[in-house]
mmCIF file of C-alpha atoms in Angstrom:
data_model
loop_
_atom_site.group_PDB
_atom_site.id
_atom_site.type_symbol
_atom_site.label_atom_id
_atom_site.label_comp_id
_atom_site.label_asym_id
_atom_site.label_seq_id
_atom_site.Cartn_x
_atom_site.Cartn_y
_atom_site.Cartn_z
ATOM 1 C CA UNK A 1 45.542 237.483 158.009
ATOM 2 C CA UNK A 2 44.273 240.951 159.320
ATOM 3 C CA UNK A 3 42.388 242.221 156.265
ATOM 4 C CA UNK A 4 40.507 245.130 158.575
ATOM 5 C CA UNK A 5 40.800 247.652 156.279
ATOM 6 C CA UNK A 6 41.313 250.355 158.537
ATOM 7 C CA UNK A 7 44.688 248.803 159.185
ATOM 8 C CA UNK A 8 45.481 248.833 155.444
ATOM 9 C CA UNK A 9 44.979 252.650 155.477
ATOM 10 C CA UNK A 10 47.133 253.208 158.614
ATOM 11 C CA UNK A 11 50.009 251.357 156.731
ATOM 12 C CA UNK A 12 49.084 252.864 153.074
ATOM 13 C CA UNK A 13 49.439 256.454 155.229
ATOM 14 C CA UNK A 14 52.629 255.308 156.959
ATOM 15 C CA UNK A 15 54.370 253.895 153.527
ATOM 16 C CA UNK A 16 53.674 257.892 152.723
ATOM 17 C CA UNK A 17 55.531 259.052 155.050
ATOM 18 C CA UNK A 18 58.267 256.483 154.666
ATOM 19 C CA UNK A 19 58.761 257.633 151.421
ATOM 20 C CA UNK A 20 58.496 260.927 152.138
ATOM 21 C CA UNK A 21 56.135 261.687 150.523
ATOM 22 C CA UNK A 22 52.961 264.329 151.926
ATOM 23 C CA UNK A 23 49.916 261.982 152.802
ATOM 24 C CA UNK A 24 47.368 263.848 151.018
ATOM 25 C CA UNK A 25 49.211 264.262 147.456
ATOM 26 C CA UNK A 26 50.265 260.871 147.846
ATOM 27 C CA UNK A 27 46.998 259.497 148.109
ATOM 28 C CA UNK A 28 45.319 262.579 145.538
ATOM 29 C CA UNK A 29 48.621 260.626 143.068
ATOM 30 C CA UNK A 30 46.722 257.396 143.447
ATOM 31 C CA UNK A 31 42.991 258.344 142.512
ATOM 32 C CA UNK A 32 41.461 259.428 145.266
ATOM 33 C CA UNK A 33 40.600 262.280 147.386
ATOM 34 C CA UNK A 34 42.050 262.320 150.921
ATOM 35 C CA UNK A 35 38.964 263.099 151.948
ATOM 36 C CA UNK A 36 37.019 259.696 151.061
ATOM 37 C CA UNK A 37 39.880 257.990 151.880
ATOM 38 C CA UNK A 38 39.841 258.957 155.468
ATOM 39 C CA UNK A 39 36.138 258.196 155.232
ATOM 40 C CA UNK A 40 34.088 255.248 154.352
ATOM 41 C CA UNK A 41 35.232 254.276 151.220
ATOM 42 C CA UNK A 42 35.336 250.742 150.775
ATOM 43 C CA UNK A 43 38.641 248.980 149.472
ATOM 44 C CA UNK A 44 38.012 245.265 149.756
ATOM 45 C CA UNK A 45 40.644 243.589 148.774
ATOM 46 C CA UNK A 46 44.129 243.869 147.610
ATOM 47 C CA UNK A 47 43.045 243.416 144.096
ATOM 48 C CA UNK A 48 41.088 246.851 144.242
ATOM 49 C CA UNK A 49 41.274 249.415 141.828
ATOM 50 C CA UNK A 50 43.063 252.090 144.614
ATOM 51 C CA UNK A 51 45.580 249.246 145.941
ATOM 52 C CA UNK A 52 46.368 248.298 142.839
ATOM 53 C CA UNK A 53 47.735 251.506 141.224
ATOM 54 C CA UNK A 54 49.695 251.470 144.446
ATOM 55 C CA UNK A 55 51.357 248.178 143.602
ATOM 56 C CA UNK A 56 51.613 249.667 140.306
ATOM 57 C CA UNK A 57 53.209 252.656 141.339
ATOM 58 C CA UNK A 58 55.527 251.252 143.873
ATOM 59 C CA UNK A 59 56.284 247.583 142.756
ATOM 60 C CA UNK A 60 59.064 247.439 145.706
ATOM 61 C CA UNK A 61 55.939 247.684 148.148
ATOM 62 C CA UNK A 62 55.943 244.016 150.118
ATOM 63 C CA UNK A 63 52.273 243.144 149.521
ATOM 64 C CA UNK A 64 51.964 240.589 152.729
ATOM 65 C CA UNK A 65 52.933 243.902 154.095
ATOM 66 C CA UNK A 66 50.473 246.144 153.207
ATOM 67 C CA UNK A 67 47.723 243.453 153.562
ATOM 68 C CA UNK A 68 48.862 242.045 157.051
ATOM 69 C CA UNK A 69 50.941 244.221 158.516
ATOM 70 C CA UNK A 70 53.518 241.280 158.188
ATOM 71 C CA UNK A 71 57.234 241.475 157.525
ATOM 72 C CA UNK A 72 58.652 244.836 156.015
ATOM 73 C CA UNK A 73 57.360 247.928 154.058
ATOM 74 C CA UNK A 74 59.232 246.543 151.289
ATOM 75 C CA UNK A 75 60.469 243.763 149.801
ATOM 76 C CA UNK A 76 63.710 241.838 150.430
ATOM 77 C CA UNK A 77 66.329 243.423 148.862
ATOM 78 C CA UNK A 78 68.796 240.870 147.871
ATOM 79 C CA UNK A 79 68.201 238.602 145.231
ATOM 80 C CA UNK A 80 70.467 235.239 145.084
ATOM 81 C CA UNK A 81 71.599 233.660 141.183
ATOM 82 C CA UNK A 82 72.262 229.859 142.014
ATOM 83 C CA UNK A 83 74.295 229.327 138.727
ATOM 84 C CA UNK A 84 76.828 231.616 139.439
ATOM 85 C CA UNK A 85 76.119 232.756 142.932
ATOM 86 C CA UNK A 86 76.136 235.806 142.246
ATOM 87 C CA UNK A 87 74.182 238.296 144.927
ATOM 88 C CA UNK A 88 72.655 241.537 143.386
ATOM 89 C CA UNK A 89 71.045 244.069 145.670
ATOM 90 C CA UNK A 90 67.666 245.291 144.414
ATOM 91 C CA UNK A 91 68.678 249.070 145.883
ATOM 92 C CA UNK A 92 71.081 249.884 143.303
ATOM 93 C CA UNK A 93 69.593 249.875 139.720
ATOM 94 C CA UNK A 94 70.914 246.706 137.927
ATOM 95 C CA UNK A 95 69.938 245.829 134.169
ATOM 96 C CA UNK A 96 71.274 241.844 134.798
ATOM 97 C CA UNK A 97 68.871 241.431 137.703
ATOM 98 C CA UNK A 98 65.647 242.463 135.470
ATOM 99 C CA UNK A 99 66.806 240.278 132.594
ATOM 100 C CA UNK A 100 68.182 237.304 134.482
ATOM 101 C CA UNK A 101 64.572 237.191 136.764
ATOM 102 C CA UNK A 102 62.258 237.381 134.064
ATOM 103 C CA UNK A 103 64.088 234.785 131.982
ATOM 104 C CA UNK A 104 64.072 232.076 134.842
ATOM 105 C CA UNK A 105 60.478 231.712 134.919
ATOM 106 C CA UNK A 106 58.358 228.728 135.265
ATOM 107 C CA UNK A 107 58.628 224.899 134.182
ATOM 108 C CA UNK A 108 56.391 225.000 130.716
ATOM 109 C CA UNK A 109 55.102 221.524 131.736
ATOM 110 C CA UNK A 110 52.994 223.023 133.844
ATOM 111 C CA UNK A 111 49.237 223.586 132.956
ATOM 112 C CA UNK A 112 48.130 227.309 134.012
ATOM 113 C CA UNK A 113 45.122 228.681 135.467
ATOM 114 C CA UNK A 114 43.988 230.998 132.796
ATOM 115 C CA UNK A 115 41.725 234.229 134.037
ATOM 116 C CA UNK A 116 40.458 237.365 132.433
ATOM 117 C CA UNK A 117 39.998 241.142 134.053
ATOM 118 C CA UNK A 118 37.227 243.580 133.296
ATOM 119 C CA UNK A 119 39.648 244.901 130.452
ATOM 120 C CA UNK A 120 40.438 241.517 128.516
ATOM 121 C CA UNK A 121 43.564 241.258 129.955
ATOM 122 C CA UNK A 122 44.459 237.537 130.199
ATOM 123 C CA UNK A 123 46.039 236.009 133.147
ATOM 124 C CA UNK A 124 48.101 232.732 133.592
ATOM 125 C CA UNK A 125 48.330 231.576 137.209
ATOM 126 C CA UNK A 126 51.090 228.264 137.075
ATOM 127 C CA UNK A 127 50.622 225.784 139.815
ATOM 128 C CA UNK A 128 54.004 227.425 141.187
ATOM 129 C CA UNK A 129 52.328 230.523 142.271
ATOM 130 C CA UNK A 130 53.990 232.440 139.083
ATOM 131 C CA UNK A 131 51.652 234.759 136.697
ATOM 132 C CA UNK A 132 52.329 235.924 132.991
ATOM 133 C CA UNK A 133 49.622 238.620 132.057
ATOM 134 C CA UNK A 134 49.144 238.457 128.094
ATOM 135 C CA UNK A 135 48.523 241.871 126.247
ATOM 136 C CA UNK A 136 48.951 243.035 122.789
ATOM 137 C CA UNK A 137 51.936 244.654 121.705
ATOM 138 C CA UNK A 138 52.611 248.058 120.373
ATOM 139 C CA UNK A 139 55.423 248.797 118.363
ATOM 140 C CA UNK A 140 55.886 252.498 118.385
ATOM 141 C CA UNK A 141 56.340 252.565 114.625
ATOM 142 C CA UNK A 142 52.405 251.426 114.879
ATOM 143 C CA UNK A 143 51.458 254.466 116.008
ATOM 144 C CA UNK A 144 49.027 255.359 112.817
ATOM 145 C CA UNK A 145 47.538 251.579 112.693
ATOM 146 C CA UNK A 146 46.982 251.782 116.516
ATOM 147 C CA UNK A 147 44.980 255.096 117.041
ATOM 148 C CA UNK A 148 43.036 254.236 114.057
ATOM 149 C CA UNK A 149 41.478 251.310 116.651
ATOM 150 C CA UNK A 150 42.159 251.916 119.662
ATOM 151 C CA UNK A 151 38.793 252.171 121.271
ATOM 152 C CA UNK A 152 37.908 248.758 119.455
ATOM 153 C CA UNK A 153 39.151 245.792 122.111
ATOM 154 C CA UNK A 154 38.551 243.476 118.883
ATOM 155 C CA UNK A 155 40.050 244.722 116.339
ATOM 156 C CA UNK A 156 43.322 245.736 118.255
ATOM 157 C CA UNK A 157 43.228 241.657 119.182
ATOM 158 C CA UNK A 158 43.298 240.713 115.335
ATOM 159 C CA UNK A 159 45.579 243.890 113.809
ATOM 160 C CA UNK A 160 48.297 243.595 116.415
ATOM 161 C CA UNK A 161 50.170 240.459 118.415
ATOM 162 C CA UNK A 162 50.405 239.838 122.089
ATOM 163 C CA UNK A 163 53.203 239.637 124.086
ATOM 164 C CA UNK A 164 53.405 238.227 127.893
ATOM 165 C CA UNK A 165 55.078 239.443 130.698
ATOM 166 C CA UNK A 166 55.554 237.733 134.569
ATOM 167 C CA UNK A 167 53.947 239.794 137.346
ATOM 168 C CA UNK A 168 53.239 239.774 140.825
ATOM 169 C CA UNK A 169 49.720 239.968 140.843
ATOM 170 C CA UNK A 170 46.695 240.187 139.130
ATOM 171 C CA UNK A 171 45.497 243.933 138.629
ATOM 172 C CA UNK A 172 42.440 245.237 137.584
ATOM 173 C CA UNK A 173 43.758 248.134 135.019
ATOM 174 C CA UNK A 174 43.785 247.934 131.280
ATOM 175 C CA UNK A 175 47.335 246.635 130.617
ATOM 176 C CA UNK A 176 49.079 246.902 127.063
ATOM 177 C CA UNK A 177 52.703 245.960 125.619
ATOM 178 C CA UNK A 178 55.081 248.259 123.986
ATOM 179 C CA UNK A 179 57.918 247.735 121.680
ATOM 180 C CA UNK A 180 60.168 250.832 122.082
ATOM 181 C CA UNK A 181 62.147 252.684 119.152
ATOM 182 C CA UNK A 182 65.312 255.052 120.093
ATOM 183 C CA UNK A 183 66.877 255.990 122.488
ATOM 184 C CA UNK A 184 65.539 259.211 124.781
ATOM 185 C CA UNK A 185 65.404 256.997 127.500
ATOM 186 C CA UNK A 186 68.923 255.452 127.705
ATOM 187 C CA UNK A 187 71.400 257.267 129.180
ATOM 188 C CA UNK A 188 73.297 253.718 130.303
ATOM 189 C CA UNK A 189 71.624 253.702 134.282
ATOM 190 C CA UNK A 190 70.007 250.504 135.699
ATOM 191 C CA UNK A 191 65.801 252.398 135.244
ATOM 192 C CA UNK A 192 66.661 253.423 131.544
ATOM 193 C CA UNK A 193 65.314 251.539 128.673
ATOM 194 C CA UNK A 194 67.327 250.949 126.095
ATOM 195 C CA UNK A 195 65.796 251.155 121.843
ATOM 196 C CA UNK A 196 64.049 247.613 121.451
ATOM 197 C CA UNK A 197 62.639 247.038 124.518
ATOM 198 C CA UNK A 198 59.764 245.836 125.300
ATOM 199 C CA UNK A 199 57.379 247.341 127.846
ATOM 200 C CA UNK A 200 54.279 246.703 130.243
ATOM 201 C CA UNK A 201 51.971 249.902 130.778
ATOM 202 C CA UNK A 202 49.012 250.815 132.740
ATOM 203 C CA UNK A 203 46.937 252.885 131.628
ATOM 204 C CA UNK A 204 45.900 255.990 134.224
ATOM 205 C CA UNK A 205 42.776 257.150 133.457
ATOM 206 C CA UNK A 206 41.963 260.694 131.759
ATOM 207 C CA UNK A 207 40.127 261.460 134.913
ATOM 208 C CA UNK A 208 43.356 261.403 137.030
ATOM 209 C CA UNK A 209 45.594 263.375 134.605
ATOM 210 C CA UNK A 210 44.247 266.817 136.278
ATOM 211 C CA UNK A 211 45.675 265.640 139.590
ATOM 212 C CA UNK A 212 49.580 265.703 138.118
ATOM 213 C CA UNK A 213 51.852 262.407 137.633
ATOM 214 C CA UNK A 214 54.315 261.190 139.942
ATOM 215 C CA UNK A 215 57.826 260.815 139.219
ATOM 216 C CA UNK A 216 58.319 256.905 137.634
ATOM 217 C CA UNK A 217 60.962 254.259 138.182
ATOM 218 C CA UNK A 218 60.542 253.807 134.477
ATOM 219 C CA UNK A 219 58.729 256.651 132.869
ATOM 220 C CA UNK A 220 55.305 256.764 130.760
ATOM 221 C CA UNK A 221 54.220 256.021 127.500
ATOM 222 C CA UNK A 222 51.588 258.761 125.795
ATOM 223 C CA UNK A 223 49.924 258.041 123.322
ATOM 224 C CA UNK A 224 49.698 261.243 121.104
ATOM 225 C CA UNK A 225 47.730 263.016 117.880
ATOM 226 C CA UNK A 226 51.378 262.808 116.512
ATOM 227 C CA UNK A 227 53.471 259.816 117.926
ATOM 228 C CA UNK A 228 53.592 257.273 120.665
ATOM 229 C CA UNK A 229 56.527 258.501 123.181
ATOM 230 C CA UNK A 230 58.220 257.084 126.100
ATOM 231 C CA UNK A 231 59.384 260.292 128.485
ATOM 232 C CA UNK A 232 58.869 261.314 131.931
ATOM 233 C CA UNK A 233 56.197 263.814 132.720
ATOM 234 C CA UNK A 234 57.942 266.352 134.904
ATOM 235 C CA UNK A 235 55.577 269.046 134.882
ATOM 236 C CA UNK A 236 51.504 269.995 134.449
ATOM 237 C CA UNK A 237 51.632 273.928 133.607
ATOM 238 C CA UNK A 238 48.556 275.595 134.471
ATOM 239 C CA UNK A 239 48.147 276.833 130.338
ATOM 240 C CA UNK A 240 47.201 272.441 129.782
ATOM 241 C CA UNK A 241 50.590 271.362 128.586
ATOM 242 C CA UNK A 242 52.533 268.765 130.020
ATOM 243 C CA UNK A 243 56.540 269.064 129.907
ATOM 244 C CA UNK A 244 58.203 265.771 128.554
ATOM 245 C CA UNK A 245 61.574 264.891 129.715
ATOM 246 C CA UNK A 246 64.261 262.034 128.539
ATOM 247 C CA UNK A 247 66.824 260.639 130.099
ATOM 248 C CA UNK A 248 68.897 261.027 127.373
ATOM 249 C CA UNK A 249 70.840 263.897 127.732
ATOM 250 C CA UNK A 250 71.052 264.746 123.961
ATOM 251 C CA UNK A 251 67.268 265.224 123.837
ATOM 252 C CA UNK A 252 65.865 268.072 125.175
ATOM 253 C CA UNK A 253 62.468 268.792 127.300
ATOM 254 C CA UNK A 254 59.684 270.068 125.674
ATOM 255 C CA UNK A 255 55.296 270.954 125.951
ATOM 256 C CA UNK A 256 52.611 269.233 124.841
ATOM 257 C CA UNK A 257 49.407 270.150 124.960
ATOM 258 C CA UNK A 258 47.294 267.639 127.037
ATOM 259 C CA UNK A 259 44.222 267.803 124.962
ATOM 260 C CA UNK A 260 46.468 266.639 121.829
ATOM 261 C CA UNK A 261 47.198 263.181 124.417
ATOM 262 C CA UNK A 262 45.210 260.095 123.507
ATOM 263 C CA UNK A 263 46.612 257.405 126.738
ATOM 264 C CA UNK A 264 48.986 258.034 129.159
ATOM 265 C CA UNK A 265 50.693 254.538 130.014
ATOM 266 C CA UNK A 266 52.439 253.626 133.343
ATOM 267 C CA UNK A 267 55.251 251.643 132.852
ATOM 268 C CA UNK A 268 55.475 248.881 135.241
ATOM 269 C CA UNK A 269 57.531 246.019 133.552
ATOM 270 C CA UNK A 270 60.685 246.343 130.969
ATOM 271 C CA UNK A 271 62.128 243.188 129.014
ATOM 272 C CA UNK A 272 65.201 243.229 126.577
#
């Protein structure tokens, strides 16, 4: 496998452009200037802090891909049910795809690799090749309980449960579960999330907020003075508020001022 990582930025620059999106805010998105990137910055491994907010970011990337310059940008995109032979394509979205993938997945005879990252986030690797990252889960209605301890990796463990979620590969952010309430994020398309669901988020770091947020396949959590919300940030206005959108047509956009924002959560994963 060709893991020169000069190769890995050609390809990370050409999945840019084949996206269509300009190289420089593309890679600025992703935590870093285009300046060290072009330079000697080392990114070891596919497990890296800057790789892995790509895979974050755009889960559809093929990984080999990236890594090897094997196979295509992206990954296959049609996904085959043997009960009922049904064929979904992964380009439109579709709800029944999510739900009926993460519900097939893994015998529970099997006896899992367990591993931890820097952030506590706990790992199962099953002799299969699938992984289930464990977090703790959020209900929304938590909010109070939740910013009371944030900060405290302990306490969160004992005041709140965990949740698990199947992923593709092990990342290095600090990952944390969400239990949704209402519905500004429905409006009945296959990215929406529906009240009740549960969510995956990764957090981007406070240092990063200053360089704007990307449109989202499936939006962001914030974690706020007043509330935890899931919306899409559409806009950074140069007075320090951030302009929250739904989905929902019934709900309308509105500021916030980003000094009143606690965590801003990626969200990577949905389950319903």
């Amino acid at each position: 496998m060709d893991k020169n990582i000069s190769f890995i930025k050609e390809r990370i620059l050409k999945y840019a452009e084949f996206k269509g999106l300009a190289k420089e805010k593309f890679i600025e998105n992703l935590g870093m200037t285009y300046g060290n990137f072009k330079g000697k910055q080392k990114l070891t491994s596919v497990n890296s802090d800057f790789l892995d907010s790509i895979l974050s970011a755009y889960p559809e990337i093929n990984v080999e891909w990236l890594v090897s310059g094997i196979g295509e940008m992206e990954k296959k995109t049609n996904y085959k049910i043997p009960e009922d032979n049904i064929e979904i394509s992964l380009n439109e979205p579709n709800l029944v795809y999510e739900i009926l993938t993460e519900a097939r997945l893994f015998d529970d005879s099997q006896e899992p690799e367990i591993l931890k990252n820097s952030n506590g986030n706990k790992y199962f690797v099953y002799p299969d090749g699938t992984i289930r990252i464990e977090v703790i889960k959020i209900p929304f209605s938590a909010h109070a309980s939740y910013i009371e301890c944030y900060t405290d990796e302990v306490v969160l463990k004992d005041e709140f449960s965990t949740i698990s979620f199947k992923v593709d590969h092990i990342g290095r952010g600090n990952y944390v579960g969400f239990e949704s309430i209402g519905d500004s994020m429905w409006n009945n398309g296959g990215y929406d999330t529906p009240s009740g669901a549960d969510m995956l988020g990764r957090e981007i770091g406070k240092h990063l907020w200053l360089n704007g947020f990307h449109k989202t396949k499936y939006g962001f959590v914030i974690i706020t003075k007043e509330g935890i919300w899931h919306k899409d940030i559409t806009d950074l206005k140069e007075n320090g508020y951030l302009t929250l959108s739904s989905r929902n047509p019934t709900s309308k956009p509105f500021d916030y001022p980003l000094n009143d924002i606690l965590q801003v959560f990626h969200v990577i994963k949905r389950s319903f």
